[in-house]
């Protein structure tokens, strides 16, 4: 089975940097996704890592270490609009179905304060 | 391009009734997924269509849930009869590969 852990809540100040961690245990690993979700809206894609290392995209960066089962999402120059839930999701191959499945963590609710 | 559209956005039904949720994926996306988030829990996989075929339905909770995707376009998820524990937000996602998933805004189902 899959197990994904991430902090439930975090608070950070506007303009600061925040790092949201995600640890996972899985078999058949085939990539890790980060999504942002505002209340009542669709999860929106932020980043995808399948190899070890850092992926940078504007104010957002994501890091993956497959050997440690660890990822983080780094948000720089925080803005009030970054207040949202951030979902870590692992894609793995389920051999019985021959299909990839996304398994989500419970999400980290980030509050950005002035 | 238009995103993934789900209808209705909210539904409140009584225990024992039937509800049908609809998902219109991004045009041309062969892969369509249903997920569910029960309050306080993580988003969980329900099933995966490739065109009109069910590729993987290992996440469907029981036989009260029926998903269809006639013609490989839109999909419906029927719950019959609904139980209290079926309450939650049902998300649909589509993809043109096994890589990029685009999610809809979800249908919030409340069974009373």
Coordinates of N, CA and C in Angstrom, one line a residue:
Chain A
X1 N 0.8 -1.2 0.0 CA 0.0 0.0 0.0 C 0.8 1.3 0.0
X2 N 0.2 2.4 0.0 CA 0.9 3.7 0.0 C 0.7 4.4 1.3
X3 N 1.7 5.2 1.7 CA 1.5 6.0 2.8 C 2.2 7.3 2.5
X4 N 1.5 8.4 2.6 CA 2.0 9.7 2.3 C 1.7 10.7 3.5
X5 N 2.8 11.3 4.0 CA 2.7 12.2 5.1 C 3.1 13.6 4.8
X6 N 2.3 14.6 5.2 CA 2.7 16.0 5.1 C 2.0 16.7 6.2
X7 N 2.6 17.8 6.6 CA 2.1 18.6 7.8 C 0.6 19.0 7.5
X8 N -0.2 19.1 8.5 CA -1.6 19.5 8.3 C -1.7 21.0 8.1
X9 N -1.0 21.8 8.8 CA -1.1 23.2 8.6 C 0.2 23.9 8.8
X10 N 0.4 25.0 8.1 CA 1.6 25.9 8.2 C 1.1 27.3 8.1
X11 N 1.9 28.2 8.7 CA 1.6 29.6 8.6 C 3.0 30.3 8.3
X12 N 2.9 31.2 7.4 CA 4.1 32.0 7.0 C 3.7 33.4 6.7
X13 N 4.7 34.3 6.6 CA 4.5 35.7 6.4 C 4.7 36.1 5.0
X14 N 3.9 37.0 4.5 CA 4.0 37.5 3.2 C 5.4 38.0 2.9
X15 N 5.9 37.5 1.7 CA 7.3 37.9 1.3 C 8.3 36.9 1.8
X16 N 8.0 36.0 2.7 CA 8.9 35.0 3.2 C 9.0 33.8 2.3
X17 N 9.8 32.8 2.7 CA 9.9 31.5 2.0 C 9.4 30.4 2.9
X18 N 8.7 29.5 2.3 CA 8.1 28.4 3.1 C 8.4 27.1 2.4
X19 N 8.7 26.0 3.2 CA 9.0 24.7 2.6 C 8.0 23.7 3.2
X20 N 7.3 23.0 2.3 CA 6.3 22.0 2.7 C 6.9 20.7 2.4
X21 N 7.0 19.8 3.4 CA 7.6 18.5 3.3 C 6.6 17.4 3.0
X22 N 7.1 16.4 2.3 CA 6.2 15.2 2.1 C 7.1 14.0 2.1
X23 N 6.7 13.0 2.9 CA 7.4 11.7 2.9 C 6.4 10.7 2.5
X24 N 7.0 9.6 1.8 CA 6.1 8.6 1.3 C 6.8 7.2 1.4
X25 N 6.0 6.2 1.4 CA 6.4 4.8 1.3 C 5.5 4.2 0.2
X26 N 6.2 3.7 -0.8 CA 5.4 3.1 -1.9 C 6.2 2.1 -2.7
X27 N 5.5 1.3 -3.4 CA 6.2 0.4 -4.4 C 5.7 0.8 -5.8
X28 N 6.6 0.6 -6.7 CA 6.2 0.9 -8.1 C 6.2 2.4 -8.3
X29 N 7.0 3.2 -7.6 CA 7.0 4.6 -7.7 C 7.2 5.1 -9.2
X30 N 6.4 6.0 -9.6 CA 6.6 6.6 -11.0 C 6.3 8.1 -11.0
X31 N 6.7 8.8 -10.0 CA 6.6 10.2 -10.0 C 5.9 10.8 -8.9
X32 N 6.2 12.1 -8.6 CA 5.5 12.8 -7.4 C 5.1 14.1 -7.9
X33 N 3.8 14.4 -7.6 CA 3.2 15.6 -8.0 C 2.9 16.5 -6.8
X34 N 2.9 17.8 -7.1 CA 2.4 18.8 -6.1 C 1.2 19.6 -6.8
X35 N 0.1 19.7 -6.0 CA -1.0 20.4 -6.5 C -1.3 21.5 -5.5
X36 N -1.9 22.6 -6.0 CA -2.4 23.7 -5.1 C -4.0 23.6 -5.2
X37 N -4.6 23.7 -4.1 CA -6.1 23.7 -4.1 C -6.6 24.8 -3.2
X38 N -7.3 25.8 -3.8 CA -8.1 26.8 -3.1 C -9.4 26.2 -2.8
X39 N -10.0 26.6 -1.6 CA -11.2 26.1 -1.2 C -12.3 26.1 -2.2
X40 N -13.0 25.0 -2.5 CA -14.0 24.9 -3.4 C -13.6 24.9 -4.9
X41 N -12.3 24.8 -5.1 CA -11.8 24.8 -6.5 C -11.1 23.5 -6.8
X42 N -10.8 23.4 -8.1 CA -10.0 22.2 -8.6 C -8.6 22.3 -8.1
X43 N -8.0 21.1 -7.8 CA -6.6 21.0 -7.6 C -5.9 21.4 -8.9
X44 N -4.9 22.3 -8.8 CA -4.2 22.7 -10.0 C -2.7 22.3 -9.9
X45 N -2.2 21.8 -11.0 CA -0.9 21.3 -11.1 C 0.2 22.3 -10.8
X46 N 1.1 22.0 -9.9 CA 2.3 22.9 -9.7 C 3.6 22.3 -10.2
X47 N 3.8 21.0 -9.9 CA 5.1 20.5 -10.3 C 5.1 18.9 -10.3
X48 N 6.1 18.4 -11.0 CA 6.2 16.9 -11.2 C 7.7 16.6 -11.1
X49 N 8.0 15.6 -10.3 CA 9.4 15.1 -10.2 C 9.3 13.6 -10.3
X50 N 10.2 13.1 -11.2 CA 10.3 11.7 -11.3 C 11.8 11.2 -11.1
X51 N 12.7 12.2 -11.3 CA 14.1 11.9 -11.0 C 14.5 12.7 -9.8
X52 N 15.6 12.3 -9.1 CA 16.1 13.1 -7.9 C 16.5 14.5 -8.4
X53 N 16.3 15.4 -7.5 CA 16.8 16.7 -7.7 C 15.7 17.8 -7.6
X54 N 16.1 19.0 -8.0 CA 15.3 20.1 -7.8 C 14.7 20.6 -9.2
X55 N 13.4 20.8 -9.2 CA 12.7 21.4 -10.3 C 12.3 22.8 -10.0
X56 N 12.7 23.8 -10.7 CA 12.3 25.2 -10.4 C 11.4 25.7 -11.5
X57 N 10.3 26.4 -11.0 CA 9.4 27.0 -11.9 C 8.9 28.3 -11.2
X58 N 9.5 29.4 -11.6 CA 9.2 30.7 -11.0 C 9.4 30.7 -9.5
X59 N 8.3 31.1 -8.8 CA 8.4 31.2 -7.3 C 8.4 29.8 -6.6
X60 N 8.0 28.8 -7.4 CA 7.8 27.5 -6.9 C 9.0 26.5 -7.3
X61 N 9.4 25.7 -6.3 CA 10.4 24.7 -6.6 C 10.0 23.4 -5.9
X62 N 10.4 22.3 -6.5 CA 10.1 21.0 -5.9 C 11.3 20.2 -5.9
X63 N 11.5 19.4 -4.8 CA 12.7 18.6 -4.7 C 12.3 17.2 -4.5
X64 N 13.0 16.2 -5.0 CA 12.7 14.8 -4.8 C 14.0 14.0 -4.4
X65 N 13.9 13.2 -3.4 CA 14.9 12.2 -3.1 C 14.2 10.8 -3.1
X66 N 14.4 10.0 -4.1 CA 13.7 8.7 -4.2 C 14.2 7.7 -3.1
X67 N 15.5 7.8 -2.9 CA 16.1 6.9 -1.9 C 15.6 7.1 -0.5
X68 N 15.2 8.4 -0.2 CA 14.7 8.8 1.1 C 13.2 8.8 1.2
X69 N 12.6 8.7 0.0 CA 11.1 8.8 0.0 C 10.7 10.1 0.5
X70 N 11.3 11.2 0.0 CA 11.1 12.5 0.5 C 11.0 13.5 -0.6
X71 N 10.1 14.5 -0.5 CA 10.0 15.6 -1.4 C 9.7 16.9 -0.6
X72 N 10.0 18.0 -1.1 CA 9.5 19.2 -0.6 C 9.1 20.2 -1.7
X73 N 8.1 21.1 -1.3 CA 7.7 22.2 -2.2 C 8.2 23.4 -1.5
X74 N 8.9 24.3 -2.3 CA 9.4 25.5 -1.8 C 8.7 26.7 -2.4
X75 N 8.1 27.5 -1.7 CA 7.5 28.7 -2.2 C 8.2 29.9 -1.7
X76 N 8.6 30.7 -2.7 CA 9.4 32.0 -2.4 C 8.5 33.2 -2.6
X77 N 9.0 34.3 -1.9 CA 8.3 35.6 -2.1 C 6.8 35.4 -1.9
X78 N 6.4 34.8 -0.8 CA 5.0 34.5 -0.6 C 4.1 35.7 -0.8
X79 N 2.9 35.4 -1.4 CA 1.9 36.3 -1.6 C 0.6 35.8 -0.9
X80 N -0.3 36.8 -0.6 CA -1.5 36.4 0.1 C -2.3 35.4 -0.6
X81 N -2.2 35.5 -2.0 CA -3.0 34.5 -2.8 C -2.4 33.1 -2.7
X82 N -1.3 32.9 -2.1 CA -0.7 31.6 -2.0 C -1.4 30.8 -0.8
X83 N -2.2 31.5 -0.1 CA -2.9 30.8 1.0 C -3.8 29.7 0.3
X84 N -3.6 28.5 0.6 CA -4.3 27.4 -0.1 C -3.9 26.1 0.6
X85 N -4.5 25.0 0.1 CA -4.0 23.7 0.5 C -3.0 23.2 -0.5
X86 N -2.0 22.5 -0.1 CA -1.0 22.0 -1.0 C -0.9 20.5 -0.9
X87 N -1.2 19.8 -2.0 CA -1.4 18.4 -2.0 C -0.1 17.7 -2.6
X88 N 0.4 16.7 -1.9 CA 1.5 15.9 -2.4 C 0.8 14.6 -2.9
X89 N 1.2 14.2 -4.1 CA 0.6 13.0 -4.7 C 1.6 12.1 -5.3
X90 N 1.6 10.8 -5.0 CA 2.6 9.9 -5.6 C 1.9 9.1 -6.7
X91 N 2.5 8.9 -7.8 CA 2.0 8.0 -8.8 C 2.8 6.7 -8.8
X92 N 2.0 5.6 -8.8 CA 2.7 4.3 -8.7 C 1.9 3.3 -9.6
X93 N 2.7 2.4 -10.1 CA 2.1 1.4 -11.0 C 1.5 0.2 -10.2
X94 N 0.2 0.0 -10.4 CA -0.4 -1.1 -9.8 C -0.5 -2.3 -10.7
X95 N 0.4 -3.2 -10.5 CA 0.6 -4.3 -11.5 C -0.6 -5.1 -11.8
X96 N -1.5 -5.2 -10.8 CA -2.7 -6.0 -10.9 C -3.6 -5.4 -12.0
X97 N -3.6 -4.1 -12.0 CA -4.5 -3.4 -12.9 C -3.8 -3.0 -14.2
X98 N -2.5 -3.0 -14.1 CA -1.7 -2.5 -15.2 C -1.9 -1.0 -15.4
X99 N -2.2 -0.3 -14.3 CA -2.5 1.1 -14.4 C -1.8 1.9 -13.4
X100 N -1.5 3.2 -13.7 CA -0.9 4.0 -12.7 C -2.1 4.7 -11.9
X101 N -1.8 4.8 -10.6 CA -2.8 5.5 -9.7 C -2.0 6.6 -9.0
X102 N -2.8 7.7 -8.8 CA -2.3 8.8 -7.9 C -2.8 8.5 -6.5
X103 N -1.9 8.6 -5.6 CA -2.2 8.5 -4.2 C -1.9 9.8 -3.5
X104 N -2.8 10.4 -2.8 CA -2.7 11.8 -2.3 C -2.4 11.7 -0.8
X105 N -1.6 12.7 -0.3 CA -1.6 13.0 1.1 C -2.8 13.8 1.5
X106 N -3.0 14.1 2.8 CA -4.1 14.8 3.2 C -4.1 16.3 2.9
X107 N -2.9 16.8 2.5 CA -2.8 18.2 2.2 C -2.3 19.0 3.3
X108 N -1.6 20.1 3.0 CA -1.1 21.0 4.0 C -1.8 22.4 3.7
X109 N -2.5 22.8 4.7 CA -3.2 24.1 4.6 C -2.2 25.2 5.0
X110 N -1.9 26.0 4.0 CA -0.9 27.1 4.2 C -1.7 28.4 4.4
X111 N -1.4 29.1 5.4 CA -2.0 30.4 5.7 C -0.8 31.5 5.6
X112 N -1.0 32.4 4.7 CA 0.0 33.5 4.5 C -0.6 34.7 5.2
X113 N 0.2 35.3 6.2 CA -0.3 36.4 6.9 C 0.5 37.6 6.6
X114 N -0.1 38.8 6.7 CA 0.6 40.1 6.4 C 1.9 40.3 7.3
Chain B
X1 N -8.1 26.3 -23.9 CA -9.0 25.1 -24.0 C -9.9 25.1 -22.8
X2 N -11.1 24.5 -22.9 CA -11.9 24.4 -21.8 C -11.4 23.3 -20.8
X3 N -11.6 23.5 -19.5 CA -11.1 22.6 -18.6 C -12.0 21.4 -18.4
X4 N -11.8 20.7 -17.3 CA -12.7 19.6 -16.9 C -13.9 20.2 -16.2
X5 N -15.0 19.8 -16.7 CA -16.3 20.3 -16.1 C -17.0 19.2 -15.4
X6 N -17.5 19.6 -14.2 CA -18.3 18.6 -13.4 C -19.6 19.2 -13.1
X7 N -20.7 18.4 -13.1 CA -22.0 18.8 -12.8 C -22.7 17.8 -12.0
X8 N -23.5 18.1 -11.0 CA -23.6 19.5 -10.4 C -22.5 19.8 -9.6
X9 N -22.4 21.0 -9.1 CA -21.3 21.4 -8.2 C -21.7 21.0 -6.8
X10 N -23.0 21.0 -6.5 CA -23.4 20.5 -5.2 C -24.7 19.7 -5.3
X11 N -24.8 18.7 -4.5 CA -26.0 17.9 -4.5 C -26.3 17.4 -3.1
X12 N -27.5 17.7 -2.6 CA -28.0 17.2 -1.3 C -29.1 16.2 -1.6
X13 N -29.0 15.0 -1.1 CA -30.0 14.0 -1.3 C -30.2 13.2 0.0
X14 N -31.4 12.5 0.0 CA -31.7 11.8 1.2 C -31.1 10.3 1.0
X15 N -30.8 9.8 2.2 CA -30.3 8.4 2.2 C -31.3 7.5 1.4
X16 N -30.8 6.7 0.6 CA -31.6 5.7 -0.2 C -32.0 6.2 -1.6
X17 N -31.7 7.5 -1.8 CA -32.0 8.1 -3.2 C -30.8 7.8 -4.1
X18 N -31.1 8.1 -5.3 CA -30.0 7.9 -6.4 C -29.5 9.3 -6.8
X19 N -28.2 9.3 -7.1 CA -27.6 10.6 -7.6 C -26.7 10.2 -8.7
X20 N -26.7 11.0 -9.8 CA -25.8 10.8 -10.9 C -24.9 12.0 -11.1
X21 N -23.6 11.8 -11.0 CA -22.6 12.9 -11.2 C -22.1 12.8 -12.6
X22 N -21.8 14.0 -13.2 CA -21.3 14.0 -14.6 C -20.0 14.7 -14.7
X23 N -19.1 14.2 -15.6 CA -17.8 14.8 -15.8 C -17.6 14.9 -17.3
X24 N -17.3 16.1 -17.8 CA -16.9 16.3 -19.1 C -15.4 16.6 -19.2
X25 N -14.6 15.7 -19.7 CA -13.2 15.9 -19.7 C -12.7 16.9 -20.7
X26 N -11.5 17.2 -20.8 CA -10.9 18.0 -21.8 C -11.0 17.2 -23.1
X27 N -11.5 17.9 -24.2 CA -11.7 17.3 -25.4 C -10.4 16.6 -25.9
X28 N -10.5 15.3 -26.3 CA -9.4 14.6 -26.8 C -8.6 13.8 -25.8
X29 N -9.0 14.0 -24.5 CA -8.3 13.3 -23.5 C -8.9 11.9 -23.4
X30 N -8.0 10.9 -23.6 CA -8.5 9.5 -23.5 C -8.7 9.0 -22.1
X31 N -7.8 9.5 -21.2 CA -7.9 9.0 -19.8 C -8.8 9.9 -19.0
X32 N -9.6 9.2 -18.2 CA -10.6 9.9 -17.3 C -10.5 9.2 -16.0
X33 N -10.4 10.0 -14.9 CA -10.3 9.4 -13.6 C -11.4 10.0 -12.7
X34 N -11.9 9.2 -11.8 CA -12.7 9.6 -10.7 C -12.0 9.4 -9.4
X35 N -12.1 10.5 -8.5 CA -11.5 10.5 -7.2 C -12.6 11.0 -6.2
X36 N -12.4 10.7 -4.9 CA -13.3 11.1 -3.9 C -12.6 11.6 -2.7
X37 N -13.0 12.6 -2.1 CA -12.5 13.1 -0.8 C -13.6 13.1 0.2
X38 N -13.5 12.2 1.2 CA -14.4 12.2 2.3 C -13.8 13.2 3.4
X39 N -14.7 13.9 4.1 CA -14.3 14.9 5.0 C -13.2 14.4 6.0
X40 N -12.1 15.1 6.1 CA -11.1 14.8 7.0 C -10.1 13.8 6.5
X41 N -10.3 13.3 5.3 CA -9.5 12.2 4.7 C -8.8 12.8 3.4
X42 N -7.9 12.0 2.9 CA -7.2 12.4 1.7 C -8.1 12.0 0.4
X43 N -7.7 12.7 -0.7 CA -8.4 12.3 -2.0 C -8.0 10.9 -2.3
X44 N -9.0 10.1 -2.6 CA -8.7 8.7 -3.0 C -9.2 8.3 -4.4
X45 N -8.5 7.5 -5.0 CA -8.8 7.0 -6.3 C -10.0 6.1 -6.3
X46 N -10.9 6.3 -7.3 CA -12.0 5.4 -7.5 C -11.8 4.5 -8.7
X47 N -11.7 5.2 -9.9 CA -11.5 4.4 -11.1 C -10.9 5.2 -12.3
X48 N -10.5 4.5 -13.3 CA -9.8 5.0 -14.4 C -10.4 4.4 -15.7
X49 N -10.8 5.3 -16.6 CA -11.2 5.0 -17.9 C -10.1 5.3 -18.9
X50 N -9.9 4.4 -19.9 CA -9.2 4.7 -21.1 C -10.2 4.7 -22.2
X51 N -10.5 5.8 -22.8 CA -11.6 5.9 -23.7 C -12.9 5.4 -23.0
X52 N -13.6 4.4 -23.6 CA -14.8 4.0 -23.0 C -14.6 2.8 -22.1
X53 N -13.4 2.3 -22.0 CA -13.1 1.1 -21.2 C -12.6 1.4 -19.8
X54 N -13.1 0.6 -18.9 CA -12.6 0.7 -17.5 C -11.2 0.0 -17.4
X55 N -10.2 0.8 -17.2 CA -8.8 0.3 -17.1 C -8.6 -0.2 -15.7
X56 N -9.1 0.5 -14.7 CA -8.8 0.1 -13.3 C -10.0 0.6 -12.5
X57 N -10.7 -0.2 -11.8 CA -11.8 0.2 -10.9 C -11.6 -0.3 -9.5
X58 N -10.3 -0.5 -9.2 CA -10.0 -1.1 -7.9 C -10.4 -0.2 -6.7
X59 N -10.6 1.1 -7.0 CA -10.9 2.0 -5.9 C -12.4 2.2 -5.6
X60 N -13.3 1.6 -6.4 CA -14.7 1.7 -6.2 C -15.1 1.0 -4.9
X61 N -15.8 1.7 -4.1 CA -16.0 1.2 -2.7 C -17.0 0.0 -2.6
X62 N -18.0 -0.1 -3.5 CA -18.9 -1.2 -3.5 C -19.8 -1.1 -4.7
X63 N -20.7 -2.1 -4.8 CA -21.5 -2.1 -6.0 C -22.7 -1.1 -6.1
X64 N -22.7 -0.2 -5.1 CA -23.7 0.8 -5.2 C -23.2 1.9 -6.1
X65 N -22.0 1.9 -6.5 CA -21.4 2.8 -7.4 C -21.2 2.3 -8.8
X66 N -21.7 3.0 -9.8 CA -21.6 2.6 -11.2 C -21.1 3.7 -12.0
X67 N -20.0 3.5 -12.7 CA -19.4 4.5 -13.6 C -19.5 4.1 -15.0
X68 N -19.8 5.0 -15.9 CA -19.9 4.7 -17.3 C -19.2 5.9 -18.1
X69 N -18.8 5.5 -19.3 CA -18.2 6.5 -20.2 C -18.6 6.1 -21.6
X70 N -19.8 6.3 -22.0 CA -20.3 5.9 -23.3 C -19.6 6.7 -24.3
X71 N -19.1 6.1 -25.4 CA -18.5 6.8 -26.5 C -17.2 7.4 -26.2
X72 N -16.7 7.2 -25.0 CA -15.4 7.7 -24.7 C -15.3 9.2 -24.5
X73 N -16.5 9.8 -24.3 CA -16.4 11.3 -24.1 C -16.7 11.6 -22.6
X74 N -17.9 12.0 -22.3 CA -18.2 12.4 -20.9 C -18.4 11.1 -20.1
X75 N -18.3 11.2 -18.8 CA -18.5 10.1 -17.9 C -19.6 10.4 -16.8
X76 N -20.3 9.4 -16.4 CA -21.2 9.6 -15.2 C -20.8 8.6 -14.1
X77 N -21.1 9.0 -12.9 CA -20.9 8.2 -11.7 C -22.2 8.2 -11.0
X78 N -22.8 7.0 -10.9 CA -24.1 6.9 -10.3 C -24.0 6.2 -8.9
X79 N -24.6 6.8 -7.9 CA -24.6 6.2 -6.6 C -26.1 5.8 -6.3
X80 N -26.3 4.5 -6.1 CA -27.7 4.0 -5.9 C -27.7 2.7 -5.1
X81 N -28.3 2.7 -3.9 CA -28.9 3.8 -3.2 C -27.8 4.5 -2.4
X82 N -27.9 5.8 -2.2 CA -26.9 6.5 -1.5 C -27.0 6.3 0.0
X83 N -25.8 6.2 0.6 CA -25.7 6.1 2.1 C -25.0 7.3 2.7
X84 N -25.1 7.5 4.0 CA -24.6 8.6 4.6 C -23.0 8.7 4.4
X85 N -22.4 7.6 4.4 CA -20.9 7.6 4.3 C -20.4 7.9 2.8
X86 N -21.4 8.1 1.9 CA -21.0 8.5 0.6 C -20.8 10.0 0.4
X87 N -21.1 10.7 1.4 CA -20.9 12.2 1.4 C -19.5 12.5 1.2
X88 N -19.2 13.5 0.4 CA -17.8 13.9 0.2 C -17.8 14.7 -1.1
X89 N -16.6 15.0 -1.5 CA -16.4 15.7 -2.8 C -15.8 14.7 -3.8
X90 N -16.5 14.7 -4.9 CA -16.1 13.7 -6.0 C -15.4 14.5 -7.1
X91 N -14.2 14.2 -7.4 CA -13.4 14.9 -8.4 C -13.3 14.0 -9.6
X92 N -13.2 14.7 -10.7 CA -12.9 14.0 -12.0 C -11.6 14.7 -12.5
X93 N -10.8 13.9 -13.2 CA -9.6 14.4 -13.8 C -9.5 13.7 -15.2
X94 N -8.8 14.4 -16.1 CA -8.6 13.8 -17.4 C -7.1 14.1 -17.8
X95 N -6.7 13.2 -18.7 CA -5.3 13.3 -19.1 C -5.1 12.7 -20.5
X96 N -4.2 13.3 -21.3 CA -4.0 12.7 -22.6 C -2.8 11.8 -22.6
X97 N -2.3 11.5 -21.4 CA -1.2 10.6 -21.2 C -1.3 10.1 -19.7
X98 N -0.4 9.4 -19.3 CA -0.4 9.0 -17.8 C 0.4 10.0 -17.0
X99 N 0.6 11.2 -17.6 CA 1.4 12.2 -16.9 C 0.6 13.4 -16.4
X100 N 0.1 14.2 -17.2 CA -0.5 15.5 -16.8 C -2.0 15.3 -16.5
X101 N -2.4 15.5 -15.2 CA -3.8 15.3 -14.9 C -4.4 16.7 -14.7
X102 N -5.5 16.9 -15.3 CA -6.3 18.2 -15.0 C -7.6 17.8 -14.3
X103 N -7.7 18.5 -13.2 CA -8.9 18.2 -12.3 C -10.0 19.1 -12.5
X104 N -11.2 18.6 -12.3 CA -12.4 19.5 -12.3 C -12.6 20.0 -10.8
X105 N -13.5 20.9 -10.7 CA -13.8 21.6 -9.4 C -14.5 20.7 -8.4
X106 N -15.0 19.5 -8.9 CA -15.6 18.6 -8.0 C -17.1 18.8 -7.8
X107 N -17.7 17.7 -7.4 CA -19.1 17.8 -7.0 C -19.2 17.5 -5.5
X108 N -19.8 18.4 -4.7 CA -19.9 18.1 -3.3 C -21.2 17.4 -3.0
X109 N -21.2 16.2 -2.6 CA -22.3 15.4 -2.4 C -22.6 15.3 -0.9
X110 N -23.8 15.6 -0.5 CA -24.2 15.5 0.9 C -25.4 14.6 1.0
X111 N -25.3 13.5 1.7 CA -26.4 12.5 1.9 C -26.9 12.7 3.3
X112 N -28.2 13.0 3.4 CA -28.8 13.3 4.7 C -29.8 12.2 5.1

